[in-house]
């Protein structure tokens, strides 16, 4: 156990509790020396961080702080009983709770009493039936018909299948969508690795970091798309990614690509899936600890058997390319949806802070306004604010809890950002365009290449 540099004496001999300050707690935020506080009690999770189901990165990102709100958001009630084995005997001397946090924790408790976290509805069953229909129709259209347009349509249906499998994979990573943990794991591998070719382990590693560090330019991987995209001029200072552990260089190539990102955004989204495949392989073949690596690799292997085999059944290379491009392009809708929720929202530089959890989540997210009959299309991400505040909440209840979140935001004068799907697209493109115009500013020169000079010689 690592002791703080100075331990203050108890203010009262009648109070045997050992106390430390927030400043002293903040000294324990490094690998091998990692302390956190929950409701004022201090826990040493230095040795356990590598075994944390959510990965070590969320703990490292919030280390040395009171993380009560984040813990409440991500952990069900049974998780509390496991805390005592990490308690190191210390209490926070200056522990306090803001009015926003009090109201937030009260909401979590009320939703729990209402049983909303346990009642998952029949959405998963309906999604599976829909996915099965899409798969069968797509395969039959490819195998039993010689019409090129039918083959193109089948490719599009495959893309819609991947979108729906993505929503199931997303949900199963946040909460248990099936009756048992074993079945939940099976669904994760089936919908993510086998059907879509994307490692669920990679997604959880990436997505947990995103939730904890929502819209931090150097901690949130969902905003780190250099050299292709930059949502803020802060990237022009060559920030270091704490997720990928590398410097995001803003050089001549980056300047050129970012300068036209508002034009390339949609074309790149049509091929964004390639990056997810690559990221999955990089993680699974790395030395990083990956839970159930064998299952993950076997699932990816299954995808790279059935999908190329299916595509090879098409009569010529032209139709094969057409089928793949159609499936990738349709799935690009989902990649656009991911971007809409955050690209145009408030961003910041630096590690996340736990004492303004509610505020950070609301300022960094954007809801999409839509009718209830379109909820299937957005997969729950249309209630992005609610999802970030209550990530364990089944998506079938997000519309129900939305008025409570609105009231809480209004009470504490916090933004509740919402826009239509089309307006959100316009806001995203505007954010990209603003950053692109700043990237073209030649008063902040970087080493130029011939392509850059040819395009920008006359402004």
CSV table of C-alpha atoms in Angstrom, one decimal:
chain,number,residue,atom,x,y,z
A,1,UNK,CA,0.0,0.0,0.0
A,2,UNK,CA,1.3,3.5,-0.9
A,3,UNK,CA,0.9,6.1,1.8
A,4,UNK,CA,0.3,9.8,1.2
A,5,UNK,CA,3.3,12.1,1.8
A,6,UNK,CA,1.6,13.6,4.8
A,7,UNK,CA,-1.2,12.2,6.9
A,8,UNK,CA,-2.9,14.9,9.0
A,9,UNK,CA,-3.7,14.1,12.6
A,10,UNK,CA,-7.4,13.5,13.4
A,11,UNK,CA,-9.1,16.7,14.4
A,12,UNK,CA,-10.6,14.9,17.4
A,13,UNK,CA,-9.2,12.1,19.6
A,14,UNK,CA,-12.7,10.7,19.6
A,15,UNK,CA,-12.6,10.3,15.9
A,16,UNK,CA,-10.3,7.3,15.1
A,17,UNK,CA,-10.7,7.7,11.3
A,18,UNK,CA,-7.6,8.4,9.3
A,19,UNK,CA,-8.1,11.3,7.0
A,20,UNK,CA,-6.4,12.8,3.9
A,21,UNK,CA,-7.2,15.8,1.7
A,22,UNK,CA,-8.2,15.8,-1.9
A,23,UNK,CA,-4.8,17.3,-2.6
A,24,UNK,CA,-3.1,14.3,-1.0
A,25,UNK,CA,-5.4,11.9,-2.8
A,26,UNK,CA,-4.4,13.5,-6.1
A,27,UNK,CA,-0.8,12.4,-5.6
A,28,UNK,CA,-1.9,8.8,-6.2
A,29,UNK,CA,-2.8,8.8,-9.8
A,30,UNK,CA,-0.1,6.7,-11.5
A,31,UNK,CA,0.1,3.0,-12.6
A,32,UNK,CA,1.1,1.1,-9.5
A,33,UNK,CA,0.0,3.9,-7.2
A,34,UNK,CA,-3.7,4.4,-7.9
A,35,UNK,CA,-6.2,5.6,-5.4
A,36,UNK,CA,-9.8,6.7,-5.8
A,37,UNK,CA,-12.5,7.9,-3.5
A,38,UNK,CA,-16.2,6.9,-3.5
A,39,UNK,CA,-18.5,8.7,-1.1
A,40,UNK,CA,-15.5,10.0,0.8
A,41,UNK,CA,-13.9,6.5,1.5
A,42,UNK,CA,-10.5,6.0,-0.2
A,43,UNK,CA,-9.7,2.8,-2.1
A,44,UNK,CA,-6.4,1.5,-3.3
A,45,UNK,CA,-7.0,-0.1,-6.7
A,46,UNK,CA,-3.3,-0.1,-7.8
A,47,UNK,CA,-3.0,-3.9,-8.2
A,48,UNK,CA,-6.6,-4.5,-9.3
A,49,UNK,CA,-6.7,-1.9,-12.2
A,50,UNK,CA,-5.4,-4.5,-14.7
A,51,UNK,CA,-8.4,-6.8,-13.8
A,52,UNK,CA,-11.0,-4.1,-13.9
A,53,UNK,CA,-13.8,-5.3,-16.2
A,54,UNK,CA,-14.0,-1.9,-17.8
A,55,UNK,CA,-10.2,-1.9,-18.4
A,56,UNK,CA,-7.5,0.0,-16.5
A,57,UNK,CA,-7.9,3.2,-18.6
A,58,UNK,CA,-11.1,4.5,-16.9
A,59,UNK,CA,-9.4,4.1,-13.5
A,60,UNK,CA,-6.2,5.8,-14.6
A,61,UNK,CA,-8.2,8.7,-16.2
A,62,UNK,CA,-10.0,9.4,-13.0
A,63,UNK,CA,-7.4,8.4,-10.5
A,64,UNK,CA,-6.7,10.6,-7.5
A,65,UNK,CA,-10.2,11.9,-7.4
A,66,UNK,CA,-13.6,11.2,-5.8
A,67,UNK,CA,-15.3,9.2,-8.5
A,68,UNK,CA,-18.7,8.6,-6.9
A,69,UNK,CA,-20.8,9.9,-9.8
A,70,UNK,CA,-18.9,7.9,-12.4
A,71,UNK,CA,-19.1,4.8,-10.2
A,72,UNK,CA,-22.9,5.3,-9.7
A,73,UNK,CA,-23.3,5.7,-13.5
A,74,UNK,CA,-21.5,2.5,-14.5
A,75,UNK,CA,-22.0,0.0,-11.7
A,76,UNK,CA,-25.1,-1.8,-10.5
A,77,UNK,CA,-26.0,-2.1,-6.8
A,78,UNK,CA,-24.2,-5.5,-6.4
A,79,UNK,CA,-20.9,-3.9,-7.2
A,80,UNK,CA,-20.8,-1.9,-4.0
A,81,UNK,CA,-20.2,-5.1,-1.9
A,82,UNK,CA,-16.9,-5.6,-3.6
A,83,UNK,CA,-15.5,-2.2,-2.6
A,84,UNK,CA,-14.5,-3.1,1.0
A,85,UNK,CA,-11.6,-5.3,-0.1
A,86,UNK,CA,-9.9,-2.2,-1.6
A,87,UNK,CA,-10.6,0.2,1.3
A,88,UNK,CA,-7.2,1.4,2.6
A,89,UNK,CA,-8.5,2.9,5.9
A,90,UNK,CA,-8.5,6.5,4.8
A,91,UNK,CA,-11.4,9.0,4.5
A,92,UNK,CA,-11.5,12.3,2.6
A,93,UNK,CA,-11.3,15.2,5.0
A,94,UNK,CA,-12.7,17.7,2.6
A,95,UNK,CA,-15.3,15.5,0.9
A,96,UNK,CA,-18.4,17.4,-0.3
A,97,UNK,CA,-21.2,16.9,-2.8
A,98,UNK,CA,-22.5,19.5,-5.2
A,99,UNK,CA,-26.2,20.2,-5.6
A,100,UNK,CA,-26.0,18.9,-9.1
A,101,UNK,CA,-24.5,15.6,-7.9
A,102,UNK,CA,-27.0,15.2,-5.2
A,103,UNK,CA,-29.9,15.5,-7.7
A,104,UNK,CA,-28.1,13.2,-10.1
A,105,UNK,CA,-27.6,10.5,-7.5
A,106,UNK,CA,-31.2,10.9,-6.4
A,107,UNK,CA,-32.4,10.3,-10.0
A,108,UNK,CA,-30.2,7.2,-10.3
A,109,UNK,CA,-31.8,5.8,-7.1
A,110,UNK,CA,-35.3,6.6,-8.2
A,111,UNK,CA,-34.8,5.0,-11.6
A,112,UNK,CA,-33.4,1.9,-9.8
A,113,UNK,CA,-36.5,1.8,-7.5
A,114,UNK,CA,-38.7,1.9,-10.5
A,115,UNK,CA,-36.9,-1.1,-11.9
A,116,UNK,CA,-35.9,0.6,-15.1
A,117,UNK,CA,-32.4,-0.9,-15.1
A,118,UNK,CA,-33.8,-4.4,-15.0
A,119,UNK,CA,-36.8,-4.1,-17.3
A,120,UNK,CA,-35.4,-4.4,-20.8
A,121,UNK,CA,-38.6,-4.9,-22.8
A,122,UNK,CA,-38.8,-7.0,-26.0
A,123,UNK,CA,-36.5,-4.7,-28.0
A,124,UNK,CA,-33.7,-7.2,-28.1
A,125,UNK,CA,-35.9,-10.0,-29.4
A,126,UNK,CA,-37.4,-7.7,-32.1
A,127,UNK,CA,-33.9,-6.6,-33.1
A,128,UNK,CA,-32.8,-10.2,-33.5
A,129,UNK,CA,-35.8,-11.1,-35.6
A,130,UNK,CA,-35.2,-8.0,-37.8
A,131,UNK,CA,-31.5,-8.9,-38.1
A,132,UNK,CA,-32.3,-12.5,-39.1
A,133,UNK,CA,-34.7,-11.2,-41.8
A,134,UNK,CA,-32.1,-8.8,-43.2
A,135,UNK,CA,-29.5,-11.5,-43.3
A,136,UNK,CA,-31.7,-14.1,-45.0
A,137,UNK,CA,-33.1,-11.6,-47.6
A,138,UNK,CA,-29.6,-10.3,-48.4
A,139,UNK,CA,-28.1,-13.8,-48.8
A,140,UNK,CA,-31.0,-15.1,-50.9
A,141,UNK,CA,-31.0,-12.0,-53.1
A,142,UNK,CA,-27.4,-12.6,-53.8
A,143,UNK,CA,-27.6,-16.3,-54.4
A,144,UNK,CA,-30.9,-16.9,-56.0
A,145,UNK,CA,-31.2,-13.9,-58.4
A,146,UNK,CA,-29.1,-12.8,-61.3
A,147,UNK,CA,-30.2,-9.2,-61.4
A,148,UNK,CA,-27.5,-6.7,-60.7
A,149,UNK,CA,-29.9,-4.3,-59.0
A,150,UNK,CA,-31.0,-7.0,-56.7
A,151,UNK,CA,-27.4,-7.7,-55.8
A,152,UNK,CA,-26.9,-4.0,-55.1
A,153,UNK,CA,-30.0,-4.0,-52.9
A,154,UNK,CA,-28.7,-7.0,-51.1
A,155,UNK,CA,-25.4,-5.2,-50.3
A,156,UNK,CA,-27.4,-2.4,-48.8
A,157,UNK,CA,-29.4,-4.8,-46.7
A,158,UNK,CA,-26.1,-6.2,-45.4
A,159,UNK,CA,-25.2,-2.7,-44.3
A,160,UNK,CA,-28.5,-2.3,-42.4
A,161,UNK,CA,-27.8,-5.6,-40.7
A,162,UNK,CA,-24.4,-4.3,-39.5
A,163,UNK,CA,-26.1,-1.2,-38.2
A,164,UNK,CA,-28.6,-3.2,-36.2
A,165,UNK,CA,-25.9,-5.6,-34.9
A,166,UNK,CA,-23.9,-2.5,-33.9
A,167,UNK,CA,-26.8,-1.4,-31.7
A,168,UNK,CA,-27.0,-4.8,-30.0
A,169,UNK,CA,-23.3,-4.9,-29.5
A,170,UNK,CA,-23.4,-1.4,-28.0
A,171,UNK,CA,-26.2,-2.3,-25.6
A,172,UNK,CA,-24.6,-5.6,-24.5
A,173,UNK,CA,-21.4,-3.8,-23.6
A,174,UNK,CA,-23.3,-1.4,-21.3
A,175,UNK,CA,-25.7,-3.8,-19.6
A,176,UNK,CA,-26.8,-7.4,-19.8
A,177,UNK,CA,-29.3,-7.7,-22.6
A,178,UNK,CA,-29.7,-11.5,-22.1
A,179,UNK,CA,-30.9,-13.5,-19.1
A,180,UNK,CA,-27.4,-14.8,-18.2
A,181,UNK,CA,-23.8,-13.5,-18.5
A,182,UNK,CA,-22.9,-16.4,-20.7
A,183,UNK,CA,-25.7,-15.6,-23.2
A,184,UNK,CA,-24.8,-12.0,-23.1
A,185,UNK,CA,-21.2,-12.8,-24.0
A,186,UNK,CA,-22.4,-15.1,-26.8
A,187,UNK,CA,-24.5,-12.2,-28.2
A,188,UNK,CA,-21.5,-9.9,-28.1
A,189,UNK,CA,-19.3,-12.2,-30.0
A,190,UNK,CA,-22.1,-13.1,-32.5
A,191,UNK,CA,-23.2,-9.5,-33.3
A,192,UNK,CA,-19.8,-7.9,-33.1
A,193,UNK,CA,-17.1,-10.3,-34.1
A,194,UNK,CA,-19.0,-12.9,-36.2
A,195,UNK,CA,-21.6,-10.8,-38.0
A,196,UNK,CA,-19.8,-7.5,-38.3
A,197,UNK,CA,-16.1,-8.4,-38.1
A,198,UNK,CA,-15.4,-5.9,-35.3
A,199,UNK,CA,-13.9,-7.0,-32.0
A,200,UNK,CA,-16.2,-6.4,-29.1
A,201,UNK,CA,-13.1,-6.2,-26.9
A,202,UNK,CA,-11.8,-3.3,-29.0
A,203,UNK,CA,-15.1,-1.6,-28.9
A,204,UNK,CA,-15.4,-1.9,-25.1
A,205,UNK,CA,-11.8,-0.6,-24.6
A,206,UNK,CA,-12.5,2.3,-26.9
A,207,UNK,CA,-16.0,3.1,-25.8
A,208,UNK,CA,-15.4,3.0,-22.1
A,209,UNK,CA,-12.6,5.6,-22.6
A,210,UNK,CA,-15.0,7.7,-24.6
A,211,UNK,CA,-17.7,7.7,-21.9
A,212,UNK,CA,-15.2,8.5,-19.1
A,213,UNK,CA,-13.4,11.3,-21.0
A,214,UNK,CA,-16.3,12.6,-23.1
A,215,UNK,CA,-15.1,15.2,-25.5
A,216,UNK,CA,-11.6,15.6,-24.1
A,217,UNK,CA,-9.4,16.2,-27.1
A,218,UNK,CA,-6.5,14.3,-25.8
A,219,UNK,CA,-8.3,11.6,-23.8
A,220,UNK,CA,-11.4,10.7,-25.8
A,221,UNK,CA,-10.6,8.4,-28.7
A,222,UNK,CA,-13.8,9.3,-30.5
A,223,UNK,CA,-12.5,12.7,-31.3
A,224,UNK,CA,-9.0,11.6,-32.3
A,225,UNK,CA,-9.1,11.2,-36.1
A,226,UNK,CA,-5.9,13.0,-37.1
A,227,UNK,CA,-4.7,13.4,-39.7
A,228,UNK,CA,-8.1,13.0,-41.5
A,229,UNK,CA,-10.4,15.1,-39.2
A,230,UNK,CA,-9.9,17.7,-36.5
A,231,UNK,CA,-12.9,19.2,-34.7
A,232,UNK,CA,-10.9,21.9,-33.0
A,233,UNK,CA,-7.9,24.1,-33.7
A,234,UNK,CA,-6.4,22.7,-30.5
A,235,UNK,CA,-5.3,19.7,-32.6
A,236,UNK,CA,-3.1,22.1,-34.6
A,237,UNK,CA,-0.7,22.1,-31.5
A,238,UNK,CA,0.0,18.4,-32.1
A,239,UNK,CA,-1.7,17.1,-29.0
A,240,UNK,CA,-0.6,13.7,-27.5
A,241,UNK,CA,-3.3,11.0,-27.4
A,242,UNK,CA,-3.5,9.5,-23.9
A,243,UNK,CA,-5.6,6.7,-25.4
A,244,UNK,CA,-3.3,5.7,-28.3
A,245,UNK,CA,-0.2,6.8,-26.4
A,246,UNK,CA,1.2,8.7,-29.4
A,247,UNK,CA,1.5,12.3,-30.6
A,248,UNK,CA,-1.1,13.4,-33.1
A,249,UNK,CA,1.2,15.4,-35.4
A,250,UNK,CA,-0.2,18.4,-37.3
A,251,UNK,CA,2.2,18.4,-40.2
A,252,UNK,CA,1.8,19.3,-43.9
A,253,UNK,CA,-0.2,16.2,-44.7
A,254,UNK,CA,-2.5,16.7,-41.8
A,255,UNK,CA,-3.0,20.4,-42.8
A,256,UNK,CA,-3.9,19.4,-46.3
A,257,UNK,CA,-6.4,16.7,-45.3
A,258,UNK,CA,-8.0,18.8,-42.5
A,259,UNK,CA,-8.3,21.8,-44.8
A,260,UNK,CA,-10.9,20.0,-46.9
A,261,UNK,CA,-12.5,17.8,-44.2
A,262,UNK,CA,-15.9,19.3,-44.6
A,263,UNK,CA,-15.9,18.0,-48.1
A,264,UNK,CA,-14.4,14.6,-47.4
A,265,UNK,CA,-16.5,13.9,-44.3
A,266,UNK,CA,-19.2,11.9,-45.9
A,267,UNK,CA,-17.0,10.0,-48.4
A,268,UNK,CA,-14.7,9.0,-45.6
A,269,UNK,CA,-17.7,7.8,-43.5
A,270,UNK,CA,-18.6,5.4,-46.3
A,271,UNK,CA,-15.3,3.7,-45.8
A,272,UNK,CA,-14.9,4.2,-42.1
A,273,UNK,CA,-15.6,0.5,-41.4
A,274,UNK,CA,-12.1,-0.3,-42.8
A,275,UNK,CA,-10.6,1.6,-39.9
A,276,UNK,CA,-12.6,-0.5,-37.4
A,277,UNK,CA,-11.4,-3.7,-38.9
A,278,UNK,CA,-7.8,-2.5,-38.7
A,279,UNK,CA,-8.2,-1.3,-35.1
A,280,UNK,CA,-9.7,-4.7,-34.2
A,281,UNK,CA,-6.7,-6.6,-35.7
A,282,UNK,CA,-4.2,-4.2,-34.0
A,283,UNK,CA,-5.7,-4.8,-30.6
A,284,UNK,CA,-6.1,-8.6,-30.9
A,285,UNK,CA,-2.5,-9.0,-32.2
A,286,UNK,CA,-1.0,-6.7,-29.7
A,287,UNK,CA,0.6,-7.6,-26.3
A,288,UNK,CA,-2.1,-5.7,-24.5
A,289,UNK,CA,-4.2,-7.8,-22.2
A,290,UNK,CA,-7.4,-8.7,-24.0
A,291,UNK,CA,-10.1,-10.7,-22.1
A,292,UNK,CA,-11.1,-13.9,-23.9
A,293,UNK,CA,-8.7,-13.2,-26.7
A,294,UNK,CA,-9.3,-16.7,-28.2
A,295,UNK,CA,-13.0,-16.1,-28.5
A,296,UNK,CA,-12.4,-12.7,-30.0
A,297,UNK,CA,-10.0,-14.0,-32.7
A,298,UNK,CA,-12.3,-17.0,-33.5
A,299,UNK,CA,-15.3,-14.6,-34.0
A,300,UNK,CA,-13.3,-12.3,-36.3
A,301,UNK,CA,-12.0,-15.4,-38.2
A,302,UNK,CA,-15.6,-16.5,-38.7
A,303,UNK,CA,-16.5,-13.2,-40.3
A,304,UNK,CA,-13.6,-13.3,-42.6
A,305,UNK,CA,-14.7,-16.7,-43.8
A,306,UNK,CA,-18.4,-16.2,-44.4
A,307,UNK,CA,-18.4,-12.6,-45.8
A,308,UNK,CA,-15.7,-13.1,-48.5
A,309,UNK,CA,-17.2,-16.4,-49.3
A,310,UNK,CA,-20.6,-14.8,-49.8
A,311,UNK,CA,-19.1,-12.0,-51.9
A,312,UNK,CA,-17.2,-14.6,-54.1
A,313,UNK,CA,-20.6,-16.0,-55.2
A,314,UNK,CA,-21.3,-12.9,-57.3
A,315,UNK,CA,-20.7,-13.5,-61.0
A,316,UNK,CA,-17.9,-10.9,-61.6
A,317,UNK,CA,-15.5,-8.5,-59.8
A,318,UNK,CA,-17.6,-5.5,-60.7
A,319,UNK,CA,-20.6,-6.8,-58.8
A,320,UNK,CA,-18.4,-7.9,-56.0
A,321,UNK,CA,-17.0,-4.5,-55.5
A,322,UNK,CA,-20.4,-3.0,-55.9
A,323,UNK,CA,-21.8,-5.3,-53.2
A,324,UNK,CA,-19.0,-4.4,-50.7
A,325,UNK,CA,-19.2,-0.7,-51.4
A,326,UNK,CA,-23.0,-0.8,-50.9
A,327,UNK,CA,-22.7,-2.6,-47.6
A,328,UNK,CA,-20.0,-0.2,-46.4
A,329,UNK,CA,-21.8,2.9,-47.6
A,330,UNK,CA,-25.1,2.0,-45.9
A,331,UNK,CA,-23.2,1.2,-42.6
A,332,UNK,CA,-21.6,4.7,-43.0
A,333,UNK,CA,-24.9,6.1,-41.8
A,334,UNK,CA,-24.1,4.6,-38.3
A,335,UNK,CA,-20.6,6.1,-38.4
A,336,UNK,CA,-22.2,9.5,-39.2
A,337,UNK,CA,-24.6,9.1,-36.3
A,338,UNK,CA,-21.7,8.5,-33.9
A,339,UNK,CA,-20.1,11.8,-35.0
A,340,UNK,CA,-23.3,13.9,-34.8
A,341,UNK,CA,-23.6,13.3,-31.1
A,342,UNK,CA,-20.2,14.9,-30.2
A,343,UNK,CA,-18.4,16.6,-33.1
A,344,UNK,CA,-20.3,19.9,-32.7
A,345,UNK,CA,-20.5,19.8,-28.9
A,346,UNK,CA,-18.3,21.5,-26.3
A,347,UNK,CA,-14.7,20.1,-26.2
A,348,UNK,CA,-11.8,20.6,-23.8
A,349,UNK,CA,-8.1,19.7,-23.4
A,350,UNK,CA,-6.8,17.7,-20.4
A,351,UNK,CA,-7.9,14.8,-18.3
A,352,UNK,CA,-11.5,14.3,-17.2
A,353,UNK,CA,-12.6,15.5,-13.8
A,354,UNK,CA,-14.9,13.6,-11.6
A,355,UNK,CA,-16.4,16.5,-9.6
A,356,UNK,CA,-18.3,17.8,-12.6
A,357,UNK,CA,-19.5,14.5,-14.0
A,358,UNK,CA,-23.0,15.6,-14.8
A,359,UNK,CA,-21.9,18.9,-16.3
A,360,UNK,CA,-19.2,17.4,-18.6
A,361,UNK,CA,-21.6,14.7,-19.9
A,362,UNK,CA,-24.4,17.2,-20.8
A,363,UNK,CA,-22.1,19.8,-22.4
A,364,UNK,CA,-20.3,17.2,-24.5
A,365,UNK,CA,-23.3,15.5,-26.0
A,366,UNK,CA,-26.1,16.3,-28.5
A,367,UNK,CA,-29.5,14.6,-28.7
A,368,UNK,CA,-31.2,13.9,-32.0
A,369,UNK,CA,-34.9,14.9,-32.1
A,370,UNK,CA,-37.0,12.2,-33.7
A,371,UNK,CA,-40.4,10.5,-33.5
A,372,UNK,CA,-40.7,7.4,-31.4
A,373,UNK,CA,-41.3,5.3,-34.5
A,374,UNK,CA,-37.8,6.2,-35.7
A,375,UNK,CA,-36.1,5.0,-32.5
A,376,UNK,CA,-35.0,1.7,-34.2
A,377,UNK,CA,-33.0,3.8,-36.7
A,378,UNK,CA,-31.0,5.7,-34.1
A,379,UNK,CA,-30.5,2.7,-31.7
A,380,UNK,CA,-30.9,4.8,-28.6
A,381,UNK,CA,-28.2,7.3,-29.5
A,382,UNK,CA,-30.8,9.9,-30.2
A,383,UNK,CA,-31.0,10.2,-26.4
A,384,UNK,CA,-27.2,10.7,-26.1
A,385,UNK,CA,-27.5,13.0,-23.1
A,386,UNK,CA,-29.5,10.4,-21.2
A,387,UNK,CA,-27.3,7.6,-22.4
A,388,UNK,CA,-24.1,9.3,-21.1
A,389,UNK,CA,-25.7,10.1,-17.8
A,390,UNK,CA,-27.3,6.6,-17.4
A,391,UNK,CA,-25.2,4.2,-19.5
A,392,UNK,CA,-26.7,1.1,-17.9
A,393,UNK,CA,-30.2,2.2,-18.8
A,394,UNK,CA,-31.8,0.0,-21.5
A,395,UNK,CA,-32.5,2.1,-24.5
A,396,UNK,CA,-36.3,1.3,-24.4
A,397,UNK,CA,-36.5,3.6,-21.3
A,398,UNK,CA,-34.4,6.6,-22.5
A,399,UNK,CA,-37.4,8.4,-24.0
A,400,UNK,CA,-39.3,7.9,-20.7
A,401,UNK,CA,-36.5,9.4,-18.5
A,402,UNK,CA,-35.8,12.3,-20.9
A,403,UNK,CA,-38.2,14.8,-19.2
A,404,UNK,CA,-36.5,14.1,-15.8
A,405,UNK,CA,-33.1,14.9,-17.3
A,406,UNK,CA,-34.4,18.1,-19.0
A,407,UNK,CA,-35.9,19.3,-15.7
A,408,UNK,CA,-32.6,18.7,-13.9
A,409,UNK,CA,-30.6,20.5,-16.6
A,410,UNK,CA,-33.1,23.4,-16.4
A,411,UNK,CA,-32.9,23.5,-12.6
A,412,UNK,CA,-29.1,23.9,-12.6
A,413,UNK,CA,-28.9,26.1,-15.7
A,414,UNK,CA,-27.1,23.4,-17.8
A,415,UNK,CA,-27.5,22.9,-21.5
A,416,UNK,CA,-29.8,20.2,-22.9
A,417,UNK,CA,-28.6,20.1,-26.5
A,418,UNK,CA,-30.9,18.7,-29.1
A,419,UNK,CA,-31.3,19.1,-32.8
A,420,UNK,CA,-33.0,17.4,-35.7
A,421,UNK,CA,-31.0,14.8,-37.7
A,422,UNK,CA,-30.5,17.2,-40.6
A,423,UNK,CA,-29.6,20.2,-38.3
A,424,UNK,CA,-27.1,18.0,-36.5
A,425,UNK,CA,-25.5,17.1,-39.8
A,426,UNK,CA,-25.3,20.8,-40.6
A,427,UNK,CA,-23.8,21.6,-37.2
A,428,UNK,CA,-21.2,18.9,-37.7
A,429,UNK,CA,-20.2,20.1,-41.1
A,430,UNK,CA,-20.0,23.7,-39.9
A,431,UNK,CA,-17.7,22.6,-37.1
A,432,UNK,CA,-15.5,20.7,-39.5
A,433,UNK,CA,-15.5,23.7,-41.9
A,434,UNK,CA,-14.5,26.2,-39.2
A,435,UNK,CA,-11.6,24.0,-38.2
A,436,UNK,CA,-10.7,23.5,-41.9
A,437,UNK,CA,-10.6,27.3,-42.5
A,438,UNK,CA,-8.3,27.7,-39.5
A,439,UNK,CA,-6.1,25.0,-40.7
A,440,UNK,CA,-5.6,26.9,-44.0
A,441,UNK,CA,-4.3,29.9,-42.1
A,442,UNK,CA,-0.8,30.3,-43.5
A,443,UNK,CA,0.2,32.6,-40.7
A,444,UNK,CA,0.8,29.4,-38.7
A,445,UNK,CA,3.0,27.6,-41.2
A,446,UNK,CA,4.1,24.0,-41.1
A,447,UNK,CA,6.5,22.3,-43.5
A,448,UNK,CA,4.7,22.2,-46.9
A,449,UNK,CA,4.8,19.5,-49.5
A,450,UNK,CA,4.3,19.8,-53.3
A,451,UNK,CA,0.7,18.8,-53.2
A,452,UNK,CA,-0.1,21.5,-50.6
A,453,UNK,CA,1.7,24.2,-52.5
A,454,UNK,CA,0.0,23.2,-55.8
A,455,UNK,CA,-3.5,23.4,-54.4
A,456,UNK,CA,-3.0,26.6,-52.3
A,457,UNK,CA,-0.6,28.7,-54.4
A,458,UNK,CA,-3.4,31.2,-55.2
A,459,UNK,CA,-5.3,30.8,-52.0
